[in-house]
Amino acid sequence: MKKAIRISSVIWLILILALMYVPILILAVYSFTEATTVGGNLGGFSFDNYINLMKNDELRAMIFGTLALALGSALIATVLGTLGAVGAHYSKRLKKTMINAANEIPVVNADVVTGFSICVLLIILLGISKDSYVPLVIGHTVLSAPFVYLSITPKLKQLDNSLYEAALDLGASPAKALFKVVLPQLIPSILSGFMLAVTLSLDDYFITTYTKPSAFDTISTYVVNATKGSQTSVKTALWALSTLIFVLVVTVVVCMNLLSRRDNHKEAKKDERA
């Protein structure tokens, strides 16, 4: 009975992984061919899609703009999310509960509602021009900051609060104790939150649609518009872009896991010596 359950669990896991990754692998294969449609004739092996991706000025501008937006908004979201998580952790129970509840609202709220609300508040009521990029940056920050908060909160619960109190007893100011004692221990969680914020920004469509300038496109909005057009070279170049993004994400995840494993190994060695 246990063996049958184990086998069924393995089969179920393989099925889920296949549904998640096989479509991406198929797209990656087609990106290295002369095919014009996924599912069509593969043709010969070719790097034309990747060459078109690098040569097309419109695609390059869209990619650089998307990366600049993702990195900039993720940096702001990481600072705000980290400060919010640390502040809530050292607050009294009532304040902590209120902050946690307020942080959960953007997480469970639909992106289309968040995007439309930001559009109404900043563009319609306050009169901020969409061409200033301010609504767009604020929208992506609002989207990402709560997830940074959630990435850091579990690590804060694992910290030894006596270290912070000891730093205060030894004469350190609260700010110095924060930067010298607390934040260094949060670096892995902060990096994870930052990468999650970058991913969320790259993936967002609804908030971007409501807040972006008319002449600006991110990868998500550009892909949606490109699939409605008839430029085959652009569509196939986007296959190459999707493949590169997937490879980059996998590389970052593997590197972060290796670094985390190395840090855990070092901590285990320190504990053995102690």
PDB file of C-alpha atoms in Angstrom:
ATOM      1  CA  MET A   1       0.000   0.000   0.000  1.00  0.00           C
ATOM      2  CA  LYS A   2       2.776   2.425   0.956  1.00  0.00           C
ATOM      3  CA  LYS A   3       4.686   1.542  -2.212  1.00  0.00           C
ATOM      4  CA  ALA A   4       1.615   2.229  -4.357  1.00  0.00           C
ATOM      5  CA  ILE A   5       1.121   5.603  -2.657  1.00  0.00           C
ATOM      6  CA  ARG A   6       4.775   6.461  -3.212  1.00  0.00           C
ATOM      7  CA  ILE A   7       4.606   5.511  -6.891  1.00  0.00           C
ATOM      8  CA  SER A   8       1.393   7.502  -7.432  1.00  0.00           C
ATOM      9  CA  SER A   9       2.985  10.511  -5.713  1.00  0.00           C
ATOM     10  CA  VAL A  10       5.992  10.316  -8.041  1.00  0.00           C
ATOM     11  CA  ILE A  11       3.762  10.006 -11.104  1.00  0.00           C
ATOM     12  CA  TRP A  12       1.679  12.984  -9.957  1.00  0.00           C
ATOM     13  CA  LEU A  13       4.825  15.063  -9.389  1.00  0.00           C
ATOM     14  CA  ILE A  14       6.169  14.177 -12.843  1.00  0.00           C
ATOM     15  CA  LEU A  15       2.826  15.087 -14.421  1.00  0.00           C
ATOM     16  CA  ILE A  16       2.746  18.485 -12.700  1.00  0.00           C
ATOM     17  CA  LEU A  17       6.360  19.236 -13.673  1.00  0.00           C
ATOM     18  CA  ALA A  18       5.631  18.195 -17.249  1.00  0.00           C
ATOM     19  CA  LEU A  19       2.620  20.517 -17.471  1.00  0.00           C
ATOM     20  CA  MET A  20       4.762  23.365 -16.129  1.00  0.00           C
ATOM     21  CA  TYR A  21       7.964  22.937 -18.112  1.00  0.00           C
ATOM     22  CA  VAL A  22       7.246  20.981 -21.300  1.00  0.00           C
ATOM     23  CA  PRO A  23       5.484  23.972 -22.994  1.00  0.00           C
ATOM     24  CA  ILE A  24       8.473  26.180 -22.129  1.00  0.00           C
ATOM     25  CA  LEU A  25      10.918  23.606 -23.504  1.00  0.00           C
ATOM     26  CA  ILE A  26       8.882  23.296 -26.706  1.00  0.00           C
ATOM     27  CA  LEU A  27       8.971  27.073 -27.141  1.00  0.00           C
ATOM     28  CA  ALA A  28      12.740  27.031 -26.528  1.00  0.00           C
ATOM     29  CA  VAL A  29      13.182  24.395 -29.241  1.00  0.00           C
ATOM     30  CA  TYR A  30      11.156  26.420 -31.748  1.00  0.00           C
ATOM     31  CA  SER A  31      13.199  29.532 -30.951  1.00  0.00           C
ATOM     32  CA  PHE A  32      16.231  27.799 -32.527  1.00  0.00           C
ATOM     33  CA  THR A  33      14.428  26.906 -35.751  1.00  0.00           C
ATOM     34  CA  GLU A  34      13.114  28.601 -38.885  1.00  0.00           C
ATOM     35  CA  ALA A  35       9.502  27.836 -37.946  1.00  0.00           C
ATOM     36  CA  THR A  36       6.980  30.674 -38.110  1.00  0.00           C
ATOM     37  CA  THR A  37       4.334  29.103 -35.854  1.00  0.00           C
ATOM     38  CA  VAL A  38       4.552  26.837 -32.835  1.00  0.00           C
ATOM     39  CA  GLY A  39       3.353  23.411 -33.915  1.00  0.00           C
ATOM     40  CA  GLY A  40       4.256  24.010 -37.532  1.00  0.00           C
ATOM     41  CA  ASN A  41       7.158  22.715 -39.591  1.00  0.00           C
ATOM     42  CA  LEU A  42      10.415  23.118 -37.653  1.00  0.00           C
ATOM     43  CA  GLY A  43      12.549  23.806 -40.694  1.00  0.00           C
ATOM     44  CA  GLY A  44      16.284  24.019 -40.125  1.00  0.00           C
ATOM     45  CA  PHE A  45      18.354  24.992 -37.115  1.00  0.00           C
ATOM     46  CA  SER A  46      18.825  28.760 -36.945  1.00  0.00           C
ATOM     47  CA  PHE A  47      19.876  31.625 -34.671  1.00  0.00           C
ATOM     48  CA  ASP A  48      17.849  34.133 -36.723  1.00  0.00           C
ATOM     49  CA  ASN A  49      15.324  34.732 -33.930  1.00  0.00           C
ATOM     50  CA  TYR A  50      18.065  35.694 -31.499  1.00  0.00           C
ATOM     51  CA  ILE A  51      19.788  37.871 -34.108  1.00  0.00           C
ATOM     52  CA  ASN A  52      16.499  39.660 -34.856  1.00  0.00           C
ATOM     53  CA  LEU A  53      15.965  40.148 -31.126  1.00  0.00           C
ATOM     54  CA  MET A  54      19.320  41.928 -30.805  1.00  0.00           C
ATOM     55  CA  LYS A  55      19.054  43.920 -34.046  1.00  0.00           C
ATOM     56  CA  ASN A  56      15.485  45.205 -33.688  1.00  0.00           C
ATOM     57  CA  ASP A  57      15.693  48.694 -32.161  1.00  0.00           C
ATOM     58  CA  GLU A  58      12.088  48.597 -30.955  1.00  0.00           C
ATOM     59  CA  LEU A  59      12.599  45.286 -29.153  1.00  0.00           C
ATOM     60  CA  ARG A  60      15.860  46.448 -27.577  1.00  0.00           C
ATOM     61  CA  ALA A  61      14.251  49.635 -26.288  1.00  0.00           C
ATOM     62  CA  MET A  62      11.337  47.636 -24.875  1.00  0.00           C
ATOM     63  CA  ILE A  63      13.657  45.181 -23.101  1.00  0.00           C
ATOM     64  CA  PHE A  64      15.889  47.875 -21.582  1.00  0.00           C
ATOM     65  CA  GLY A  65      12.854  49.884 -20.496  1.00  0.00           C
ATOM     66  CA  THR A  66      11.303  46.827 -18.873  1.00  0.00           C
ATOM     67  CA  LEU A  67      14.525  45.966 -17.036  1.00  0.00           C
ATOM     68  CA  ALA A  68      14.983  49.551 -15.828  1.00  0.00           C
ATOM     69  CA  LEU A  69      11.415  49.634 -14.516  1.00  0.00           C
ATOM     70  CA  ALA A  70      11.738  46.210 -12.865  1.00  0.00           C
ATOM     71  CA  LEU A  71      15.052  46.966 -11.159  1.00  0.00           C
ATOM     72  CA  GLY A  72      14.055  50.476 -10.069  1.00  0.00           C
ATOM     73  CA  SER A  73      10.644  49.542  -8.688  1.00  0.00           C
ATOM     74  CA  ALA A  74      12.084  46.388  -7.078  1.00  0.00           C
ATOM     75  CA  LEU A  75      14.734  48.444  -5.296  1.00  0.00           C
ATOM     76  CA  ILE A  76      12.116  50.827  -3.894  1.00  0.00           C
ATOM     77  CA  ALA A  77       9.827  47.927  -2.976  1.00  0.00           C
ATOM     78  CA  THR A  78      12.684  46.114  -1.242  1.00  0.00           C
ATOM     79  CA  VAL A  79      13.535  49.144   0.898  1.00  0.00           C
ATOM     80  CA  LEU A  80       9.887  49.739   1.831  1.00  0.00           C
ATOM     81  CA  GLY A  81       9.126  46.061   2.388  1.00  0.00           C
ATOM     82  CA  THR A  82      12.211  45.569   4.555  1.00  0.00           C
ATOM     83  CA  LEU A  83      11.505  48.623   6.682  1.00  0.00           C
ATOM     84  CA  GLY A  84       7.868  47.599   7.035  1.00  0.00           C
ATOM     85  CA  ALA A  85       8.738  44.045   8.076  1.00  0.00           C
ATOM     86  CA  VAL A  86      11.358  45.177  10.606  1.00  0.00           C
ATOM     87  CA  GLY A  87       9.052  47.867  11.987  1.00  0.00           C
ATOM     88  CA  ALA A  88       6.161  45.430  12.360  1.00  0.00           C
ATOM     89  CA  HIS A  89       8.395  42.819  13.985  1.00  0.00           C
ATOM     90  CA  TYR A  90       9.485  45.196  16.745  1.00  0.00           C
ATOM     91  CA  SER A  91       6.039  46.740  17.218  1.00  0.00           C
ATOM     92  CA  LYS A  92       3.453  45.821  19.815  1.00  0.00           C
ATOM     93  CA  ARG A  93       0.952  43.095  19.022  1.00  0.00           C
ATOM     94  CA  LEU A  94      -1.917  45.395  17.976  1.00  0.00           C
ATOM     95  CA  LYS A  95       0.222  47.445  15.603  1.00  0.00           C
ATOM     96  CA  LYS A  96       1.823  44.299  14.195  1.00  0.00           C
ATOM     97  CA  THR A  97      -1.587  42.754  13.534  1.00  0.00           C
ATOM     98  CA  MET A  98      -2.811  45.903  11.789  1.00  0.00           C
ATOM     99  CA  ILE A  99       0.309  46.130   9.614  1.00  0.00           C
ATOM    100  CA  ASN A 100       0.096  42.455   8.662  1.00  0.00           C
ATOM    101  CA  ALA A 101      -3.574  42.837   7.732  1.00  0.00           C
ATOM    102  CA  ALA A 102      -2.865  45.953   5.657  1.00  0.00           C
ATOM    103  CA  ASN A 103      -0.035  44.140   3.878  1.00  0.00           C
ATOM    104  CA  GLU A 104      -2.266  41.209   2.940  1.00  0.00           C
ATOM    105  CA  ILE A 105      -4.781  43.356   1.075  1.00  0.00           C
ATOM    106  CA  PRO A 106      -2.577  44.123  -1.990  1.00  0.00           C
ATOM    107  CA  VAL A 107      -1.477  40.474  -2.056  1.00  0.00           C
ATOM    108  CA  VAL A 108      -4.986  39.016  -2.359  1.00  0.00           C
ATOM    109  CA  ASN A 109      -6.422  41.952  -4.317  1.00  0.00           C
ATOM    110  CA  ALA A 110      -6.760  41.534  -8.080  1.00  0.00           C
ATOM    111  CA  ASP A 111      -4.117  43.343 -10.134  1.00  0.00           C
ATOM    112  CA  VAL A 112      -6.776  44.929 -12.318  1.00  0.00           C
ATOM    113  CA  VAL A 113      -8.368  46.533  -9.233  1.00  0.00           C
ATOM    114  CA  THR A 114      -5.001  47.776  -7.971  1.00  0.00           C
ATOM    115  CA  GLY A 115      -4.074  49.195 -11.365  1.00  0.00           C
ATOM    116  CA  PHE A 116      -7.407  50.935 -11.869  1.00  0.00           C
ATOM    117  CA  SER A 117      -7.331  52.356  -8.312  1.00  0.00           C
ATOM    118  CA  ILE A 118      -3.853  53.811  -8.829  1.00  0.00           C
ATOM    119  CA  CYS A 119      -4.988  55.250 -12.165  1.00  0.00           C
ATOM    120  CA  VAL A 120      -8.002  56.927 -10.543  1.00  0.00           C
ATOM    121  CA  LEU A 121      -6.038  58.285  -7.575  1.00  0.00           C
ATOM    122  CA  LEU A 122      -2.853  59.524  -9.237  1.00  0.00           C
ATOM    123  CA  ILE A 123      -3.880  60.346 -12.786  1.00  0.00           C
ATOM    124  CA  ILE A 124      -7.529  61.397 -12.511  1.00  0.00           C
ATOM    125  CA  LEU A 125      -7.814  62.848  -8.996  1.00  0.00           C
ATOM    126  CA  LEU A 126      -4.287  64.186  -8.417  1.00  0.00           C
ATOM    127  CA  GLY A 127      -3.684  65.061 -12.058  1.00  0.00           C
ATOM    128  CA  ILE A 128      -0.274  63.405 -12.354  1.00  0.00           C
ATOM    129  CA  SER A 129       0.626  62.894 -15.989  1.00  0.00           C
ATOM    130  CA  LYS A 130       1.144  59.311 -17.148  1.00  0.00           C
ATOM    131  CA  ASP A 131       4.054  60.555 -19.259  1.00  0.00           C
ATOM    132  CA  SER A 132       5.988  61.244 -16.030  1.00  0.00           C
ATOM    133  CA  TYR A 133       6.281  57.484 -15.307  1.00  0.00           C
ATOM    134  CA  VAL A 134       5.379  58.231 -11.670  1.00  0.00           C
ATOM    135  CA  PRO A 135       2.077  56.268 -11.686  1.00  0.00           C
ATOM    136  CA  LEU A 136       3.813  53.329 -13.367  1.00  0.00           C
ATOM    137  CA  VAL A 137       6.659  53.159 -10.820  1.00  0.00           C
ATOM    138  CA  ILE A 138       4.253  53.583  -7.901  1.00  0.00           C
ATOM    139  CA  GLY A 139       1.994  50.870  -9.303  1.00  0.00           C
ATOM    140  CA  HIS A 140       4.821  48.343  -9.593  1.00  0.00           C
ATOM    141  CA  THR A 141       6.101  49.277  -6.144  1.00  0.00           C
ATOM    142  CA  VAL A 142       2.652  48.755  -4.625  1.00  0.00           C
ATOM    143  CA  LEU A 143       2.497  45.390  -6.382  1.00  0.00           C
ATOM    144  CA  SER A 144       5.899  44.164  -5.161  1.00  0.00           C
ATOM    145  CA  ALA A 145       6.445  45.641  -1.686  1.00  0.00           C
ATOM    146  CA  PRO A 146       3.939  43.352   0.118  1.00  0.00           C
ATOM    147  CA  PHE A 147       5.688  40.275  -1.268  1.00  0.00           C
ATOM    148  CA  VAL A 148       9.057  41.577  -0.073  1.00  0.00           C
ATOM    149  CA  TYR A 149       7.472  42.033   3.345  1.00  0.00           C
ATOM    150  CA  LEU A 150       6.267  38.420   3.294  1.00  0.00           C
ATOM    151  CA  SER A 151       9.724  37.184   2.242  1.00  0.00           C
ATOM    152  CA  ILE A 152      11.458  38.866   5.175  1.00  0.00           C
ATOM    153  CA  THR A 153       8.919  38.249   7.953  1.00  0.00           C
ATOM    154  CA  PRO A 154       9.711  34.511   8.453  1.00  0.00           C
ATOM    155  CA  LYS A 155      13.442  35.235   8.815  1.00  0.00           C
ATOM    156  CA  LEU A 156      12.728  37.945  11.388  1.00  0.00           C
ATOM    157  CA  LYS A 157      10.792  35.423  13.481  1.00  0.00           C
ATOM    158  CA  GLN A 158      13.869  33.179  13.513  1.00  0.00           C
ATOM    159  CA  LEU A 159      16.234  35.896  14.740  1.00  0.00           C
ATOM    160  CA  ASP A 160      17.548  35.942  18.275  1.00  0.00           C
ATOM    161  CA  ASN A 161      16.186  39.210  19.682  1.00  0.00           C
ATOM    162  CA  SER A 162      18.750  39.098  22.469  1.00  0.00           C
ATOM    163  CA  LEU A 163      21.460  40.064  19.958  1.00  0.00           C
ATOM    164  CA  TYR A 164      19.708  43.335  19.153  1.00  0.00           C
ATOM    165  CA  GLU A 165      19.142  44.035  22.858  1.00  0.00           C
ATOM    166  CA  ALA A 166      22.772  43.203  23.630  1.00  0.00           C
ATOM    167  CA  ALA A 167      23.910  45.710  21.003  1.00  0.00           C
ATOM    168  CA  LEU A 168      21.772  48.377  22.670  1.00  0.00           C
ATOM    169  CA  ASP A 169      23.190  47.472  26.091  1.00  0.00           C
ATOM    170  CA  LEU A 170      26.724  47.845  24.710  1.00  0.00           C
ATOM    171  CA  GLY A 171      26.011  51.418  23.677  1.00  0.00           C
ATOM    172  CA  ALA A 172      24.875  51.088  20.062  1.00  0.00           C
ATOM    173  CA  SER A 173      22.086  53.354  18.900  1.00  0.00           C
ATOM    174  CA  PRO A 174      18.896  51.686  17.594  1.00  0.00           C
ATOM    175  CA  ALA A 175      19.868  52.604  14.017  1.00  0.00           C
ATOM    176  CA  LYS A 176      23.401  51.229  14.406  1.00  0.00           C
ATOM    177  CA  ALA A 177      22.100  48.038  16.014  1.00  0.00           C
ATOM    178  CA  LEU A 178      19.663  47.673  13.117  1.00  0.00           C
ATOM    179  CA  PHE A 179      22.328  48.043  10.423  1.00  0.00           C
ATOM    180  CA  LYS A 180      25.060  46.109  12.226  1.00  0.00           C
ATOM    181  CA  VAL A 181      23.089  43.279  13.835  1.00  0.00           C
ATOM    182  CA  VAL A 182      19.639  42.819  12.292  1.00  0.00           C
ATOM    183  CA  LEU A 183      19.999  43.630   8.582  1.00  0.00           C
ATOM    184  CA  PRO A 184      23.123  41.478   7.960  1.00  0.00           C
ATOM    185  CA  GLN A 185      21.148  38.430   9.091  1.00  0.00           C
ATOM    186  CA  LEU A 186      18.311  39.358   6.716  1.00  0.00           C
ATOM    187  CA  ILE A 187      20.435  39.644   3.563  1.00  0.00           C
ATOM    188  CA  PRO A 188      19.353  36.262   2.046  1.00  0.00           C
ATOM    189  CA  SER A 189      15.682  37.107   2.602  1.00  0.00           C
ATOM    190  CA  ILE A 190      16.167  40.642   1.276  1.00  0.00           C
ATOM    191  CA  LEU A 191      17.789  39.280  -1.891  1.00  0.00           C
ATOM    192  CA  SER A 192      14.954  36.773  -2.298  1.00  0.00           C
ATOM    193  CA  GLY A 193      12.405  39.547  -1.882  1.00  0.00           C
ATOM    194  CA  PHE A 194      14.245  41.724  -4.408  1.00  0.00           C
ATOM    195  CA  MET A 195      14.323  38.939  -7.011  1.00  0.00           C
ATOM    196  CA  LEU A 196      10.636  38.232  -6.406  1.00  0.00           C
ATOM    197  CA  ALA A 197       9.866  41.933  -6.882  1.00  0.00           C
ATOM    198  CA  VAL A 198      11.805  41.952 -10.165  1.00  0.00           C
ATOM    199  CA  THR A 199       9.882  38.898 -11.368  1.00  0.00           C
ATOM    200  CA  LEU A 200       6.528  40.412 -10.438  1.00  0.00           C
ATOM    201  CA  SER A 201       7.367  43.617 -12.286  1.00  0.00           C
ATOM    202  CA  LEU A 202       8.478  41.749 -15.404  1.00  0.00           C
ATOM    203  CA  ASP A 203       5.310  39.663 -15.373  1.00  0.00           C
ATOM    204  CA  ASP A 204       2.709  42.352 -14.618  1.00  0.00           C
ATOM    205  CA  TYR A 205       0.240  43.343 -17.307  1.00  0.00           C
ATOM    206  CA  PHE A 206      -2.879  44.936 -15.777  1.00  0.00           C
ATOM    207  CA  ILE A 207      -1.223  47.548 -13.535  1.00  0.00           C
ATOM    208  CA  THR A 208       1.169  48.438 -16.351  1.00  0.00           C
ATOM    209  CA  THR A 209      -1.677  48.832 -18.831  1.00  0.00           C
ATOM    210  CA  TYR A 210      -3.517  51.317 -16.608  1.00  0.00           C
ATOM    211  CA  THR A 211      -0.493  53.393 -15.562  1.00  0.00           C
ATOM    212  CA  LYS A 212       2.081  53.320 -18.374  1.00  0.00           C
ATOM    213  CA  PRO A 213       2.735  56.182 -20.804  1.00  0.00           C
ATOM    214  CA  SER A 214       1.231  55.603 -24.226  1.00  0.00           C
ATOM    215  CA  ALA A 215       4.650  55.391 -25.905  1.00  0.00           C
ATOM    216  CA  PHE A 216       6.103  52.939 -23.375  1.00  0.00           C
ATOM    217  CA  ASP A 217       5.761  49.151 -23.366  1.00  0.00           C
ATOM    218  CA  THR A 218       6.993  46.429 -21.059  1.00  0.00           C
ATOM    219  CA  ILE A 219       7.533  42.861 -22.161  1.00  0.00           C
ATOM    220  CA  SER A 220       4.047  41.820 -21.052  1.00  0.00           C
ATOM    221  CA  THR A 221       2.163  44.620 -22.812  1.00  0.00           C
ATOM    222  CA  TYR A 222       4.348  44.368 -25.897  1.00  0.00           C
ATOM    223  CA  VAL A 223       3.808  40.608 -26.216  1.00  0.00           C
ATOM    224  CA  VAL A 224       0.028  40.994 -25.986  1.00  0.00           C
ATOM    225  CA  ASN A 225       0.045  43.644 -28.727  1.00  0.00           C
ATOM    226  CA  ALA A 226       2.518  41.708 -30.872  1.00  0.00           C
ATOM    227  CA  THR A 227       0.381  38.565 -30.872  1.00  0.00           C
ATOM    228  CA  LYS A 228      -2.429  40.611 -32.410  1.00  0.00           C
ATOM    229  CA  GLY A 229      -0.229  41.859 -35.241  1.00  0.00           C
ATOM    230  CA  SER A 230       1.088  40.191 -38.356  1.00  0.00           C
ATOM    231  CA  GLN A 231       4.856  40.719 -38.020  1.00  0.00           C
ATOM    232  CA  THR A 232       6.118  37.135 -37.954  1.00  0.00           C
ATOM    233  CA  SER A 233       9.747  38.142 -37.322  1.00  0.00           C
ATOM    234  CA  VAL A 234       8.722  39.986 -34.148  1.00  0.00           C
ATOM    235  CA  LYS A 235       6.649  37.061 -32.861  1.00  0.00           C
ATOM    236  CA  THR A 236       9.455  34.564 -33.390  1.00  0.00           C
ATOM    237  CA  ALA A 237      11.981  36.948 -31.820  1.00  0.00           C
ATOM    238  CA  LEU A 238       9.759  36.954 -28.733  1.00  0.00           C
ATOM    239  CA  TRP A 239      10.211  33.167 -28.572  1.00  0.00           C
ATOM    240  CA  ALA A 240      13.921  33.816 -28.198  1.00  0.00           C
ATOM    241  CA  LEU A 241      13.265  36.462 -25.553  1.00  0.00           C
ATOM    242  CA  SER A 242      11.063  34.060 -23.567  1.00  0.00           C
ATOM    243  CA  THR A 243      13.782  31.412 -23.706  1.00  0.00           C
ATOM    244  CA  LEU A 244      16.441  33.836 -22.490  1.00  0.00           C
ATOM    245  CA  ILE A 245      14.243  34.967 -19.600  1.00  0.00           C
ATOM    246  CA  PHE A 246      13.602  31.350 -18.596  1.00  0.00           C
ATOM    247  CA  VAL A 247      17.310  30.486 -18.684  1.00  0.00           C
ATOM    248  CA  LEU A 248      18.156  33.612 -16.676  1.00  0.00           C
ATOM    249  CA  VAL A 249      15.543  32.827 -14.013  1.00  0.00           C
ATOM    250  CA  VAL A 250      16.704  29.211 -13.702  1.00  0.00           C
ATOM    251  CA  THR A 251      20.324  30.344 -13.398  1.00  0.00           C
ATOM    252  CA  VAL A 252      19.501  32.878 -10.678  1.00  0.00           C
ATOM    253  CA  VAL A 253      17.425  30.357  -8.711  1.00  0.00           C
ATOM    254  CA  VAL A 254      20.159  27.711  -8.895  1.00  0.00           C
ATOM    255  CA  CYS A 255      22.841  30.203  -7.818  1.00  0.00           C
ATOM    256  CA  MET A 256      20.742  31.438  -4.896  1.00  0.00           C
ATOM    257  CA  ASN A 257      20.062  27.867  -3.762  1.00  0.00           C
ATOM    258  CA  LEU A 258      23.772  27.032  -3.947  1.00  0.00           C
ATOM    259  CA  LEU A 259      24.680  30.125  -1.940  1.00  0.00           C
ATOM    260  CA  SER A 260      21.993  29.342   0.634  1.00  0.00           C
ATOM    261  CA  ARG A 261      23.249  25.760   0.922  1.00  0.00           C
ATOM    262  CA  ARG A 262      26.803  27.011   1.367  1.00  0.00           C
ATOM    263  CA  ASP A 263      25.737  29.429   4.110  1.00  0.00           C
ATOM    264  CA  ASN A 264      23.787  26.686   5.883  1.00  0.00           C
ATOM    265  CA  HIS A 265      26.832  24.420   5.654  1.00  0.00           C
ATOM    266  CA  LYS A 266      29.029  27.116   7.203  1.00  0.00           C
ATOM    267  CA  GLU A 267      26.534  27.699  10.014  1.00  0.00           C
ATOM    268  CA  ALA A 268      26.382  23.960  10.691  1.00  0.00           C
ATOM    269  CA  LYS A 269      30.174  23.843  10.939  1.00  0.00           C
ATOM    270  CA  LYS A 270      30.170  26.773  13.356  1.00  0.00           C
ATOM    271  CA  ASP A 271      27.586  25.010  15.526  1.00  0.00           C
ATOM    272  CA  GLU A 272      29.719  21.846  15.558  1.00  0.00           C
ATOM    273  CA  ARG A 273      32.776  23.808  16.646  1.00  0.00           C
ATOM    274  CA  ALA A 274      30.798  25.571  19.353  1.00  0.00           C
TER     275      ALA A 274
END
